[in-house]
GROMACS .gro file of N, CA and C in nm:
model
  357
    1MET      N    1   9.934  10.747   7.679
    1MET     CA    2  10.058  10.671   7.701
    1MET      C    3  10.130  10.677   7.823
    2SER      N    4  10.167  10.576   7.887
    2SER     CA    5  10.216  10.579   8.040
    2SER      C    6  10.379  10.667   7.918
    3LYS      N    7  10.471  10.743   8.071
    3LYS     CA    8  10.620  10.681   8.056
    3LYS      C    9  10.715  10.625   8.043
    4ALA      N   10  10.768  10.609   7.973
    4ALA     CA   11  10.846  10.511   8.003
    4ALA      C   12  10.951  10.508   8.140
    5TYR      N   13  11.040  10.466   8.210
    5TYR     CA   14  11.043  10.535   8.311
    5TYR      C   15  11.213  10.349   8.287
    6ASN      N   16  11.347  10.435   8.341
    6ASN     CA   17  11.483  10.331   8.320
    6ASN      C   18  11.487  10.298   8.470
    7VAL      N   19  11.477  10.232   8.570
    7VAL     CA   20  11.480  10.247   8.703
    7VAL      C   21  11.669  10.161   8.678
    8MET      N   22  11.668  10.120   8.654
    8MET     CA   23  11.875  10.151   8.643
    8MET      C   24  11.925  10.268   8.599
    9ALA      N   25  11.838  10.372   8.547
    9ALA     CA   26  11.910  10.471   8.589
    9ALA      C   27  11.864  10.558   8.743
   10GLN      N   28  11.994  10.614   8.779
   10GLN     CA   29  12.018  10.671   8.886
   10GLN      C   30  11.944  10.777   8.914
   11THR      N   31  11.902  10.818   8.821
   11THR     CA   32  11.771  10.949   8.843
   11THR      C   33  11.671  10.927   8.820
   12CYS      N   34  11.590  10.824   8.840
   12CYS     CA   35  11.468  10.762   8.756
   12CYS      C   36  11.349  10.724   8.922
   13PRO      N   37  11.277  10.893   8.872
   13PRO     CA   38  11.137  10.885   9.066
   13PRO      C   39  11.157  10.749   9.023
   14SER      N   40  11.126  10.578   8.922
   14SER     CA   41  11.024  10.506   8.957
   14SER      C   42  11.100  10.452   9.107
   15ARG      N   43  11.252  10.510   9.127
   15ARG     CA   44  11.380  10.419   9.215
   15ARG      C   45  11.273  10.439   9.403
   16VAL      N   46  11.225  10.534   9.395
   16VAL     CA   47  11.157  10.609   9.456
   16VAL      C   48  11.002  10.544   9.471
   17VAL      N   49  10.951  10.502   9.404
   17VAL     CA   50  10.857  10.401   9.418
   17VAL      C   51  10.889  10.228   9.496
   18LEU      N   52  11.013  10.225   9.397
   18LEU     CA   53  11.065  10.094   9.445
   18LEU      C   54  11.156  10.102   9.608
   19HIS      N   55  11.147  10.211   9.671
   19HIS     CA   56  11.278  10.199   9.758
   19HIS      C   57  11.115  10.170   9.884
   20ARG      N   58  11.027  10.285   9.822
   20ARG     CA   59  10.917  10.281   9.951
   20ARG      C   60  10.824  10.118   9.938
   21ILE      N   61  10.840  10.050   9.847
   21ILE     CA   62  10.760   9.919   9.869
   21ILE      C   63  10.898   9.791   9.906
   22GLY      N   64  11.020   9.900   9.938
   22GLY     CA   65  11.103   9.758   9.924
   22GLY      C   66  11.115   9.788  10.057
   23ALA      N   67  11.105   9.892  10.106
   23ALA     CA   68  11.099   9.901  10.286
   23ALA      C   69  11.110   9.789  10.370
   24ARG      N   70  11.192   9.761  10.477
   24ARG     CA   71  11.185   9.691  10.541
   24ARG      C   72  11.006   9.651  10.597
   25TRP      N   73  10.909   9.694  10.635
   25TRP     CA   74  10.779   9.707  10.670
   25TRP      C   75  10.673   9.781  10.595
   26THR      N   76  10.660   9.774  10.476
   26THR     CA   77  10.596   9.784  10.375
   26THR      C   78  10.494   9.682  10.320
   27VAL      N   79  10.557   9.569  10.364
   27VAL     CA   80  10.500   9.476  10.261
   27VAL      C   81  10.376   9.431  10.398
   28PHE      N   82  10.471   9.441  10.498
   28PHE     CA   83  10.313   9.399  10.595
   28PHE      C   84  10.222   9.461  10.670
   29VAL      N   85  10.288   9.611  10.698
   29VAL     CA   86  10.176   9.715  10.643
   29VAL      C   87  10.022   9.710  10.608
   30VAL      N   88  10.082   9.708  10.456
   30VAL     CA   89  10.007   9.665  10.348
   30VAL      C   90   9.940   9.542  10.358
   31THR      N   91   9.989   9.395  10.376
   31THR     CA   92   9.904   9.359  10.397
   31THR      C   93   9.845   9.327  10.546
   32ALA      N   94   9.888   9.391  10.604
   32ALA     CA   95   9.772   9.422  10.711
   32ALA      C   96   9.666   9.516  10.707
   33LEU      N   97   9.648   9.591  10.614
   33LEU     CA   98   9.542   9.618  10.581
   33LEU      C   99   9.476   9.649  10.483
   34ALA      N  100   9.500   9.470  10.411
   34ALA     CA  101   9.388   9.447  10.270
   34ALA      C  102   9.261   9.382  10.370
   35SER      N  103   9.311   9.391  10.438
   35SER     CA  104   9.158   9.306  10.522
   35SER      C  105   9.094   9.484  10.555
   36GLY      N  106   9.096   9.551  10.563
   36GLY     CA  107   9.009   9.705  10.593
   36GLY      C  108   9.118   9.788  10.686
   37PRO      N  109   9.041   9.868  10.727
   37PRO     CA  110   9.053   9.962  10.779
   37PRO      C  111   9.092   9.936  10.911
   38MET      N  112   9.175   9.975  11.023
   38MET     CA  113   9.272   9.929  11.152
   38MET      C  114   9.294  10.064  11.176
   39ARG      N  115   9.263  10.043  11.314
   39ARG     CA  116   9.352  10.162  11.415
   39ARG      C  117   9.449  10.110  11.475
   40PHE      N  118   9.616  10.204  11.496
   40PHE     CA  119   9.705  10.211  11.545
   40PHE      C  120   9.732  10.113  11.584
   41SER      N  121   9.703  10.052  11.742
   41SER     CA  122   9.737   9.947  11.829
   41SER      C  123   9.678   9.859  11.711
   42ALA      N  124   9.567   9.860  11.686
   42ALA     CA  125   9.536   9.732  11.636
   42ALA      C  126   9.649   9.607  11.489
   43LEU      N  127   9.688   9.772  11.493
   43LEU     CA  128   9.811   9.749  11.347
   43LEU      C  129   9.930   9.664  11.412
   44ARG      N  130   9.980   9.748  11.530
   44ARG     CA  131  10.062   9.660  11.614
   44ARG      C  132  10.086   9.603  11.675
   45THR      N  133   9.975   9.550  11.693
   45THR     CA  134   9.970   9.411  11.755
   45THR      C  135   9.951   9.260  11.608
   46HIS      N  136   9.839   9.319  11.517
   46HIS     CA  137   9.853   9.243  11.420
   46HIS      C  138   9.976   9.259  11.375
   47ILE      N  139  10.120   9.304  11.317
   47ILE     CA  140  10.265   9.325  11.314
   47ILE      C  141  10.356   9.281  11.414
   48GLU      N  142  10.358   9.132  11.414
   48GLU     CA  143  10.442   9.113  11.538
   48GLU      C  144  10.617   9.156  11.516
   49GLY      N  145  10.659   9.292  11.605
   49GLY     CA  146  10.772   9.308  11.580
   49GLY      C  147  10.815   9.426  11.578
   50ILE      N  148  10.722   9.523  11.479
   50ILE     CA  149  10.742   9.595  11.475
   50ILE      C  150  10.711   9.730  11.630
   51THR      N  151  10.816   9.823  11.621
   51THR     CA  152  10.773   9.961  11.753
   51THR      C  153  10.672  10.033  11.707
   52PRO      N  154  10.667  10.113  11.808
   52PRO     CA  155  10.541  10.208  11.752
   52PRO      C  156  10.597  10.307  11.696
   53LYS      N  157  10.761  10.349  11.700
   53LYS     CA  158  10.796  10.513  11.643
   53LYS      C  159  10.825  10.392  11.472
   54VAL      N  160  10.853  10.297  11.457
   54VAL     CA  161  10.839  10.191  11.299
   54VAL      C  162  10.746  10.224  11.275
   55LEU      N  163  10.605  10.188  11.345
   55LEU     CA  164  10.503  10.221  11.283
   55LEU      C  165  10.469  10.326  11.212
   56THR      N  166  10.438  10.468  11.290
   56THR     CA  167  10.404  10.540  11.235
   56THR      C  168  10.539  10.621  11.154
   57GLU      N  169  10.680  10.586  11.144
   57GLU     CA  170  10.724  10.619  11.105
   57GLU      C  171  10.640  10.625  10.905
   58THR      N  172  10.617  10.428  10.917
   58THR     CA  173  10.613  10.339  10.759
   58THR      C  174  10.449  10.398  10.729
   59LEU      N  175  10.325  10.437  10.819
   59LEU     CA  176  10.242  10.467  10.765
   59LEU      C  177  10.231  10.631  10.741
   60ARG      N  178  10.314  10.715  10.769
   60ARG     CA  179  10.320  10.816  10.761
   60ARG      C  180  10.431  10.861  10.594
   61ALA      N  181  10.501  10.749  10.587
   61ALA     CA  182  10.552  10.711  10.465
   61ALA      C  183  10.481  10.663  10.362
   62LEU      N  184  10.365  10.590  10.424
   62LEU     CA  185  10.277  10.560  10.286
   62LEU      C  186  10.170  10.623  10.279
   63GLU      N  187  10.144  10.703  10.354
   63GLU     CA  188  10.058  10.816  10.360
   63GLU      C  189  10.095  10.924  10.238
   64TYR      N  190  10.198  11.035  10.249
   64TYR     CA  191  10.246  11.059  10.197
   64TYR      C  192  10.276  11.034  10.020
   65ASP      N  193  10.301  10.892  10.003
   65ASP     CA  194  10.336  10.819   9.855
   65ASP      C  195  10.186  10.771   9.842
   66GLY      N  196  10.117  10.812   9.907
   66GLY     CA  197   9.967  10.825   9.862
   66GLY      C  198   9.907  10.645   9.835
   67LEU      N  199   9.930  10.575   9.955
   67LEU     CA  200   9.925  10.434   9.969
   67LEU      C  201   9.824  10.406  10.048
   68VAL      N  202   9.837  10.485  10.151
   68VAL     CA  203   9.756  10.469  10.288
   68VAL      C  204   9.703  10.595  10.308
   69ASP      N  205   9.566  10.557  10.332
   69ASP     CA  206   9.396  10.648  10.402
   69ASP      C  207   9.394  10.725  10.514
   70ARG      N  208   9.405  10.834  10.600
   70ARG     CA  209   9.464  10.781  10.705
   70ARG      C  210   9.332  10.914  10.746
   71VAL      N  211   9.211  10.800  10.868
   71VAL     CA  212   9.111  10.945  10.860
   71VAL      C  213   9.128  10.946  11.059
   72ASP      N  214   9.077  11.053  11.096
   72ASP     CA  215   9.089  11.102  11.214
   72ASP      C  216   8.908  11.082  11.207
   73HIS      N  217   8.909  11.055  11.343
   73HIS     CA  218   8.762  11.043  11.358
   73HIS      C  219   8.723  11.139  11.487
   74GLY      N  220   8.824  11.208  11.549
   74GLY     CA  221   8.808  11.297  11.578
   74GLY      C  222   8.784  11.219  11.762
   75GLY      N  223   8.739  11.298  11.888
   75GLY     CA  224   8.736  11.234  11.972
   75GLY      C  225   8.864  11.229  12.106
   76GLN      N  226   8.797  11.166  12.287
   76GLN     CA  227   8.899  11.157  12.342
   76GLN      C  228   8.889  11.013  12.410
   77PRO      N  229   8.960  10.902  12.343
   77PRO     CA  230   9.139  10.885  12.320
   77PRO      C  231   9.115  10.998  12.212
   78PRO      N  232   9.159  10.981  12.109
   78PRO     CA  233   9.183  10.960  11.941
   78PRO      C  234   9.118  10.856  11.901
   79HIS      N  235   9.107  10.959  11.810
   79HIS     CA  236   9.058  10.797  11.652
   79HIS      C  237   9.035  10.759  11.541
   80VAL      N  238   9.196  10.731  11.547
   80VAL     CA  239   9.231  10.741  11.421
   80VAL      C  240   9.228  10.649  11.344
   81GLU      N  241   9.232  10.544  11.182
   81GLU     CA  242   9.192  10.468  11.172
   81GLU      C  243   9.268  10.512  10.986
   82TYR      N  244   9.376  10.396  10.959
   82TYR     CA  245   9.426  10.387  10.826
   82TYR      C  246   9.340  10.249  10.769
   83SER      N  247   9.374  10.299  10.622
   83SER     CA  248   9.333  10.179  10.531
   83SER      C  249   9.344  10.235  10.389
   84LEU      N  250   9.394  10.123  10.272
   84LEU     CA  251   9.469  10.135  10.177
   84LEU      C  252   9.377  10.217  10.070
   85SER      N  253   9.445  10.292  10.043
   85SER     CA  254   9.400  10.437   9.911
   85SER      C  255   9.347  10.322   9.800
   86VAL      N  256   9.275  10.383   9.699
   86VAL     CA  257   9.273  10.295   9.592
   86VAL      C  258   9.433  10.228   9.489
   87LEU      N  259   9.525  10.366   9.515
   87LEU     CA  260   9.689  10.352   9.511
   87LEU      C  261   9.710  10.197   9.516
   88GLY      N  262   9.722  10.172   9.667
   88GLY     CA  263   9.753  10.098   9.781
   88GLY      C  264   9.712   9.927   9.714
   89GLN      N  265   9.579   9.978   9.732
   89GLN     CA  266   9.479   9.815   9.692
   89GLN      C  267   9.616   9.803   9.613
   90SER      N  268   9.586   9.837   9.486
   90SER     CA  269   9.644   9.807   9.351
   90SER      C  270   9.813   9.697   9.380
   91LEU      N  271   9.826   9.783   9.533
   91LEU     CA  272   9.958   9.668   9.569
   91LEU      C  273   9.969   9.538   9.583
   92LEU      N  274   9.798   9.524   9.639
   92LEU     CA  275   9.810   9.362   9.662
   92LEU      C  276   9.869   9.304   9.579
   93GLY      N  277   9.773   9.227   9.496
   93GLY     CA  278   9.888   9.167   9.367
   93GLY      C  279   9.980   9.112   9.373
   94PRO      N  280  10.080   9.272   9.302
   94PRO     CA  281  10.199   9.237   9.289
   94PRO      C  282  10.273   9.127   9.412
   95LEU      N  283  10.225   9.189   9.559
   95LEU     CA  284  10.251   9.156   9.714
   95LEU      C  285  10.179   9.045   9.725
   96ALA      N  286  10.072   9.001   9.693
   96ALA     CA  287  10.075   8.896   9.716
   96ALA      C  288  10.160   8.776   9.631
   97ALA      N  289  10.184   8.807   9.511
   97ALA     CA  290  10.291   8.729   9.415
   97ALA      C  291  10.419   8.722   9.494
   98VAL      N  292  10.486   8.807   9.565
   98VAL     CA  293  10.595   8.793   9.567
   98VAL      C  294  10.601   8.731   9.718
   99ARG      N  295  10.509   8.721   9.796
   99ARG     CA  296  10.492   8.664   9.952
   99ARG      C  297  10.478   8.515   9.911
  100GLU      N  298  10.387   8.512   9.828
  100GLU     CA  299  10.362   8.358   9.710
  100GLU      C  300  10.489   8.299   9.745
  101TRP      N  301  10.618   8.319   9.659
  101TRP     CA  302  10.671   8.342   9.583
  101TRP      C  303  10.803   8.313   9.722
  102ALA      N  304  10.842   8.385   9.859
  102ALA     CA  305  10.923   8.402   9.958
  102ALA      C  306  10.844   8.282  10.029
  103GLU      N  307  10.696   8.180  10.072
  103GLU     CA  308  10.669   8.087  10.155
  103GLU      C  309  10.717   7.987  10.084
  104THR      N  310  10.731   7.959   9.924
  104THR     CA  311  10.720   7.854   9.828
  104THR      C  312  10.885   7.884   9.866
  105HIS      N  313  10.887   7.967   9.843
  105HIS     CA  314  11.129   7.865   9.849
  105HIS      C  315  11.201   7.935   9.971
  106VAL      N  316  11.111   7.922  10.076
  106VAL     CA  317  11.182   7.913  10.235
  106VAL      C  318  11.285   7.806  10.232
  107PRO      N  319  11.240   7.702  10.150
  107PRO     CA  320  11.315   7.564  10.198
  107PRO      C  321  11.458   7.609  10.141
  108ASP      N  322  11.398   7.667  10.010
  108ASP     CA  323  11.580   7.636   9.856
  108ASP      C  324  11.662   7.775   9.993
  109VAL      N  325  11.582   7.913  10.007
  109VAL     CA  326  11.670   7.987  10.045
  109VAL      C  327  11.765   7.906  10.151
  110GLU      N  328  11.682   7.900  10.294
  110GLU     CA  329  11.749   7.798  10.364
  110GLU      C  330  11.916   7.730  10.356
  111ALA      N  331  11.852   7.628  10.253
  111ALA     CA  332  11.938   7.534  10.187
  111ALA      C  333  12.016   7.618  10.139
  112ALA      N  334  12.063   7.721  10.103
  112ALA     CA  335  12.135   7.851  10.052
  112ALA      C  336  12.200   7.871  10.122
  113HIS      N  337  12.170   7.897  10.270
  113HIS     CA  338  12.223   7.958  10.408
  113HIS      C  339  12.311   7.851  10.472
  114ARG      N  340  12.281   7.771  10.426
  114ARG     CA  341  12.388   7.618  10.512
  114ARG      C  342  12.466   7.586  10.392
  115ARG      N  343  12.411   7.599  10.273
  115ARG     CA  344  12.589   7.542  10.193
  115ARG      C  345  12.635   7.672  10.148
  116PHE      N  346  12.594   7.766  10.249
  116PHE     CA  347  12.738   7.924  10.236
  116PHE      C  348  12.784   7.948  10.398
  117ASP      N  349  12.736   7.893  10.476
  117ASP     CA  350  12.770   7.869  10.615
  117ASP      C  351  12.868   7.776  10.590
  118ASP      N  352  12.950   7.682  10.548
  118ASP     CA  353  12.978   7.564  10.521
  118ASP      C  354  13.042   7.587  10.484
  119HIS      N  355  13.110   7.710  10.348
  119HIS     CA  356  13.246   7.707  10.358
  119HIS      C  357  13.342   7.759  10.352
   0.00000   0.00000   0.00000
């Protein structure tokens, strides 16, 4: 039986999880890794607009939370690959639903922006 959490409570540990999932670049990194392991440079190329510093911070945070696995194959130059852990893979369904919602409702959100700006 799983423990019941109340995300509205300030001390609820699930807030930390939601904060990570809602972080600016998490969705993009998890989505990029959905197709399989990638090296840092490939991730940087695949995710337009992310800086190396932010990508490093995001990968470390996701690794810390158990969502991403990091494998160092050694050698020179270094050969490190990142992949989704089993826990990270469990996020793909929910993130796909959010992404689909966002893509479906872009026109509605843009219309709301115009209405707001007209006031």
